[in-house]
């Protein structure tokens, strides 16, 4: 009887020991599982934050690229308009110079004719003065002689010629200034377009990298879940 009781007690103690070991195993497993879930929850939170940050960055880069493209398009439009305006200005310049030079040529011819006429009159007056004195000329002749000098019409024509030369010089100076300003504008605009194109390339590459990171983060999140 005593042996049977001892055997039964030993069995019960063994069973209790096994239960304790099983309980410890389960407790340890539950603790590990809880820690694993806590770590995964932290991973999920970090991945979600990473995805949100990448999404925001991609959106910012997309808008920046669109803005740069719009700015480049506007600059190209401005270049086209500036070229058209420059062409019209040059046509006006060519017409102005042509008109002023034609005016000068015509007035120079007229001035030459008048100079020849007045020169003949001067010679005629000198020859008249050298002849024997006759009766005094009528008052109307004296008045005509005073008004027939070159100081009136010829001076006026010469002034018009000078004005035409001045307008031609001003037109040439204005054309040179406008052309220089146009060339400077074209150079600066092209440099700006080139810089913006480089920025687009850089931002596009950065965007592609962020999109790859986002795809990987989304895959990691799915695996973690």
Coordinates of C-alpha atoms in Angstrom, one line a residue:
X1 CA 0.0 0.0 0.0
X2 CA 2.8 2.4 1.0
X3 CA 4.6 1.7 -2.2
X4 CA 1.5 2.4 -4.2
X5 CA 0.9 5.6 -2.4
X6 CA 4.5 6.7 -3.0
X7 CA 4.2 5.8 -6.7
X8 CA 1.0 7.8 -6.9
X9 CA 2.6 10.8 -5.2
X10 CA 5.6 10.6 -7.5
X11 CA 3.3 10.6 -10.5
X12 CA 1.3 13.6 -9.2
X13 CA 4.6 15.5 -8.5
X14 CA 5.8 14.6 -12.0
X15 CA 2.5 15.8 -13.5
X16 CA 2.7 19.0 -11.5
X17 CA 6.2 19.6 -12.7
X18 CA 5.1 19.0 -16.3
X19 CA 2.2 21.4 -15.8
X20 CA 4.5 24.0 -14.4
X21 CA 6.9 23.6 -17.3
X22 CA 4.0 23.8 -19.7
X23 CA 2.7 26.9 -18.0
X24 CA 6.2 28.5 -18.0
X25 CA 6.5 27.6 -21.7
X26 CA 3.1 29.2 -22.5
X27 CA 3.8 32.2 -20.4
X28 CA 7.1 32.7 -22.2
X29 CA 5.5 32.1 -25.5
X30 CA 2.8 34.7 -24.7
X31 CA 5.4 37.2 -23.5
X32 CA 7.4 36.7 -26.7
X33 CA 4.3 37.0 -28.8
X34 CA 3.3 40.2 -27.0
X35 CA 6.8 41.6 -27.5
X36 CA 6.8 40.6 -31.1
X37 CA 3.4 42.2 -31.6
X38 CA 4.7 45.3 -29.9
X39 CA 7.7 45.4 -32.2
X40 CA 5.6 44.8 -35.2
X41 CA 3.2 47.5 -34.2
X42 CA 6.2 49.9 -33.9
X43 CA 7.4 48.7 -37.3
X44 CA 3.9 49.3 -38.8
X45 CA 3.8 52.8 -37.3
X46 CA 7.2 53.6 -38.6
X47 CA 6.4 52.3 -42.1
X48 CA 3.1 54.1 -42.2
X49 CA 4.9 57.3 -41.2
X50 CA 7.6 56.7 -43.8
X51 CA 5.0 56.1 -46.5
X52 CA 3.2 59.3 -45.5
X53 CA 6.4 61.3 -45.6
X54 CA 7.4 59.8 -49.0
X55 CA 3.9 60.5 -50.4
X56 CA 4.2 64.1 -49.2
X57 CA 7.7 64.5 -50.7
X58 CA 6.6 63.0 -54.0
X59 CA 3.6 65.3 -54.1
X60 CA 5.9 68.3 -53.5
X61 CA 8.3 67.2 -56.2
X62 CA 5.5 66.7 -58.6
X63 CA 4.2 70.2 -58.1
X64 CA 7.7 71.7 -58.3
X65 CA 8.3 69.9 -61.6
X66 CA 4.9 71.1 -62.9
X67 CA 5.8 74.7 -61.8
X68 CA 9.2 74.6 -63.5
X69 CA 7.6 73.3 -66.7
X70 CA 5.0 76.0 -66.7
X71 CA 7.8 78.7 -66.1
X72 CA 9.8 77.3 -69.0
X73 CA 6.8 77.4 -71.2
X74 CA 6.1 81.0 -70.2
X75 CA 9.8 81.9 -70.9
X76 CA 9.7 80.3 -74.3
X77 CA 6.5 82.3 -75.1
X78 CA 8.2 85.5 -73.9
X79 CA 11.2 84.7 -76.1
X80 CA 8.9 84.3 -79.1
X81 CA 7.1 87.5 -78.4
X82 CA 10.4 89.4 -77.9
X83 CA 11.7 88.1 -81.2
X84 CA 8.5 89.2 -83.0
X85 CA 8.7 92.6 -81.3
X86 CA 12.4 92.9 -82.2
X87 CA 11.5 92.1 -85.8
X88 CA 8.8 94.8 -85.9
X89 CA 11.2 97.3 -84.3
X90 CA 13.9 96.5 -86.8
X91 CA 11.4 97.0 -89.7
X92 CA 10.4 100.4 -88.2
X93 CA 14.1 101.3 -87.9
X94 CA 14.9 100.3 -91.5
X95 CA 11.9 102.4 -92.7
X96 CA 12.9 105.4 -90.6
X97 CA 16.5 105.3 -91.8
X98 CA 15.4 104.9 -95.3
X99 CA 13.0 107.8 -95.1
X100 CA 15.6 110.1 -93.5
X101 CA 18.3 109.2 -96.0
X102 CA 15.9 109.7 -98.9
X103 CA 14.9 113.1 -97.4
X104 CA 18.5 114.1 -97.1
X105 CA 19.3 113.0 -100.6
X106 CA 16.4 115.0 -102.1
X107 CA 17.1 118.1 -100.0
X108 CA 20.8 117.9 -100.9
X109 CA 19.9 118.0 -104.6
X110 CA 17.5 120.9 -104.0
X111 CA 20.2 122.7 -102.0
X112 CA 22.7 122.1 -104.8
X113 CA 20.3 123.6 -107.4
X114 CA 19.6 126.6 -105.2
X115 CA 23.3 127.1 -104.6
X116 CA 23.9 127.1 -108.3
X117 CA 21.0 129.6 -108.9
X118 CA 22.2 131.9 -106.1
X119 CA 25.8 131.7 -107.4
X120 CA 24.6 132.8 -110.9
X121 CA 22.7 135.7 -109.3
X122 CA 25.7 136.8 -107.4
X123 CA 27.8 136.8 -110.5
X124 CA 25.1 138.7 -112.3
X125 CA 24.9 141.2 -109.6
X126 CA 28.7 141.7 -109.6
X127 CA 28.7 142.2 -113.4
X128 CA 25.9 144.7 -113.1
X129 CA 27.9 146.6 -110.5
X130 CA 30.9 146.8 -112.8
X131 CA 28.9 148.4 -115.6
X132 CA 28.7 152.2 -115.8
X133 CA 26.3 153.6 -113.4
X134 CA 22.9 154.1 -114.8
X135 CA 19.7 155.3 -113.4
X136 CA 19.0 154.0 -109.8
X137 CA 17.0 150.7 -109.8
X138 CA 13.4 150.8 -108.7
X139 CA 12.5 150.2 -105.0
X140 CA 11.0 146.8 -105.9
X141 CA 14.3 145.6 -107.3
X142 CA 16.1 146.5 -104.1
X143 CA 13.5 144.6 -102.1
X144 CA 13.9 141.5 -104.3
X145 CA 17.7 141.7 -104.1
X146 CA 17.5 141.6 -100.3
X147 CA 15.1 138.7 -100.2
X148 CA 17.1 136.7 -102.8
X149 CA 20.0 135.9 -100.5
X150 CA 20.8 132.4 -99.5
X151 CA 20.1 133.0 -95.8
X152 CA 16.4 132.1 -96.0
X153 CA 15.4 129.1 -98.0
X154 CA 18.8 127.5 -98.1
X155 CA 19.2 127.8 -94.3
X156 CA 15.8 126.3 -93.8
X157 CA 16.7 123.4 -96.1
X158 CA 20.0 122.9 -94.4
X159 CA 18.2 122.8 -91.0
X160 CA 15.8 120.1 -92.3
X161 CA 18.8 118.1 -93.6
X162 CA 20.4 118.4 -90.2
X163 CA 17.2 117.3 -88.5
X164 CA 17.0 114.3 -90.8
X165 CA 20.6 113.4 -90.0
X166 CA 19.9 113.7 -86.3
X167 CA 16.8 111.5 -86.5
X168 CA 18.8 108.9 -88.5
X169 CA 21.6 108.9 -85.8
X170 CA 19.0 108.6 -83.0
X171 CA 17.3 105.8 -84.9
X172 CA 20.6 104.0 -85.3
X173 CA 21.4 104.5 -81.6
X174 CA 18.0 103.3 -80.6
X175 CA 18.3 100.2 -82.8
X176 CA 21.7 99.3 -81.3
X177 CA 20.4 99.7 -77.8
X178 CA 17.3 97.6 -78.6
X179 CA 19.3 94.9 -80.2
X180 CA 21.7 94.8 -77.2
X181 CA 18.8 94.6 -74.8
X182 CA 17.2 91.9 -76.8
X183 CA 20.4 89.8 -77.0
X184 CA 20.9 90.2 -73.2
X185 CA 17.3 89.2 -72.6
X186 CA 17.6 86.1 -74.8
X187 CA 20.9 85.1 -73.1
X188 CA 19.5 85.5 -69.6
X189 CA 16.3 83.7 -70.5
X190 CA 18.1 80.8 -72.1
X191 CA 20.4 80.5 -69.1
X192 CA 17.3 80.4 -66.8
X193 CA 15.6 77.8 -69.0
X194 CA 18.7 75.7 -68.9
X195 CA 18.9 75.9 -65.1
X196 CA 15.2 75.0 -64.8
X197 CA 15.6 72.0 -67.1
X198 CA 18.5 70.8 -65.0
X199 CA 16.4 71.3 -61.9
X200 CA 13.6 69.2 -63.5
X201 CA 16.0 66.4 -64.3
X202 CA 17.3 66.4 -60.7
X203 CA 13.8 66.5 -59.2
X204 CA 12.6 63.8 -61.5
X205 CA 15.4 61.6 -60.5
X206 CA 14.7 62.3 -56.8
X207 CA 11.0 61.7 -57.4
X208 CA 11.8 58.3 -59.0
X209 CA 13.9 57.3 -56.1
X210 CA 11.2 58.3 -53.6
X211 CA 8.6 56.4 -55.5
X212 CA 10.9 53.3 -55.4
X213 CA 11.3 53.8 -51.6
X214 CA 7.5 54.2 -51.2
X215 CA 6.8 51.0 -53.2
X216 CA 9.3 49.1 -51.0
X217 CA 7.8 50.6 -47.8
X218 CA 4.3 49.6 -48.9
X219 CA 5.6 46.0 -49.6
X220 CA 7.3 45.9 -46.2
X221 CA 4.1 47.1 -44.5
X222 CA 2.1 44.4 -46.2
X223 CA 4.6 41.8 -45.1
X224 CA 4.6 43.2 -41.5
X225 CA 0.8 43.2 -41.4

